[in-house]
Structures are given as structure tokens and as C-alpha cells.
C-alpha atoms as one frame of an Amber mdcrd trajectory, in Angstrom:
protein
  66.486  90.192  90.840  66.002  91.938  94.186  64.817  88.854  95.931  68.209
  87.175  95.838  71.255  88.147  98.111  73.938  90.495  97.119  76.436  87.796
  96.039  73.922  86.239  93.588  73.055  89.538  92.220  76.743  90.605  91.714
  77.549  87.158  90.032  74.532  87.634  87.615  75.384  91.154  86.854  79.243
  90.178  85.996  78.039  87.279  83.953  75.518  89.341  82.102  78.172  92.152
  81.638  80.954  89.894  80.399  78.705  88.039  77.886  77.615  91.181  75.989
  79.962  91.302  73.093  81.674  93.522  72.276  81.153  95.731  75.282  82.289
  93.044  77.887  84.980  91.714  75.818  87.377  94.500  76.516  86.910  94.355
  80.234  86.969  90.553  80.227  90.325  90.600  78.473  91.844  93.222  80.756
  90.524  91.294  83.860  92.198  87.960  82.665  95.476  89.879  81.985  95.509
  91.401  85.414  94.777  87.937  87.003  97.667  86.496  85.080 100.050  89.215
  85.735  99.253  88.855  89.497  99.995  85.328  89.315 103.366  85.870  87.589
 104.174  88.672  90.072 103.720  86.136  93.054 106.468  84.120  91.177 108.782
  87.102  91.241 108.242  88.581  87.676 107.836  92.404  87.400 106.181  94.125
  84.390 106.354  97.803  83.391 103.072  97.482  81.528 100.334  94.979  81.089
 101.116  94.447  77.422 104.353  92.721  78.651 102.187  90.120  80.550 100.147
  89.389  77.467 103.265  88.896  75.427 104.673  86.542  78.095 101.613  84.442
  78.004 102.761  82.432  74.857 106.503  82.090  76.076 107.617  78.561  76.506
 111.281  79.214  77.402 113.123  82.415  78.552 117.054  82.611  78.334 118.266
  85.054  81.060 121.634  85.914  82.508 122.720  84.634  85.803 121.056  87.348
  87.873 117.833  86.595  86.139 117.251  90.135  84.989 116.461  91.043  81.366
 117.862  94.598  80.740 117.495  94.697  77.104 115.944  92.752  74.174 119.190
  91.576  72.592 121.043  88.499  74.025 124.444  87.083  72.954 125.200  83.520
  73.140 128.346  82.742  74.963 128.006  79.005  74.933 126.015  76.030  74.327
 125.065  73.099  76.566 124.122  70.168  74.206 123.869  66.457  75.012 125.804
  66.695  78.320 128.631  68.926  76.864 129.246  72.521  77.233 130.575  74.117
  74.078 132.073  77.731  73.854 130.211  79.705  70.901 133.584  80.780  69.404
 135.541  77.480  69.627 132.829  74.926  68.325 134.542  72.394  66.100 131.597
  70.176  65.477 129.794  71.789  62.531 126.258  70.897  63.813 126.987  72.412
  67.149 128.421  75.350  65.479 125.412  75.784  63.251 123.015  75.364  66.102
 124.955  78.159  68.111 124.660  80.401  64.993 121.053  79.616  64.802 120.372
  80.470  68.485 122.341  83.723  68.028 120.168  84.832  65.025 117.012  83.870
  66.807 117.901  86.327  69.718 118.244  89.255  67.255 114.952  88.949  65.638
 112.717  91.747  66.444
């Protein structure tokens, strides 16, 4: 091992360490979360803890207010944009659109 340069030794050591289950698994997971969180921070996202970055890894859509800040975990549907039309949540006459708005409202209150 000593006959190789420092970079080769470092890569070998890290590969050996991360492939020793279960000892390296924790560090590999944290390393991946930190790398993912740094990428998200470059896009303008800010996290209070690394657990939030882990939760955001499986999110496909985020609904935010016009300022783009989520201040609480409860959102209220004010309207629905569906098939090129905007519908107010309280004044929907079409039953399928009204049902869709209610489902969206219920989904935002699921904890």
C-alpha cells in the first residue's frame, strides 16, 4: 500500500471503509445526504436539518405560496388550474373539478 501515491491510497481506503457493512453504511448514507443537500442548496433550498433533505429526495411536486417559502406544513387550496381554466375553490360548479379541489385540500392536511 505504501508504494502508491497518496490519492490512490485515499481512494482505496475510502472504498474499503464504505464497503464494510454495517460500519461504513452510516457514513456512506450521511455522505450521500450531504452531497444531495449541497446540490439543493445551490438551487436556493435551505434546510434546518439533514432529515429534511432526506424527505425531499422522494418529492415529485412542491406547492408553495407566491414568495416560494414554506412556513408551515399546512396548505390551503384557494383555486385550481385545470385544463386551461382557473377555478376558485369555493365557487366550483363542475362536480368533478369541485371533487378534485376537495381531494387536493384533504391531501395537504395528511400528516
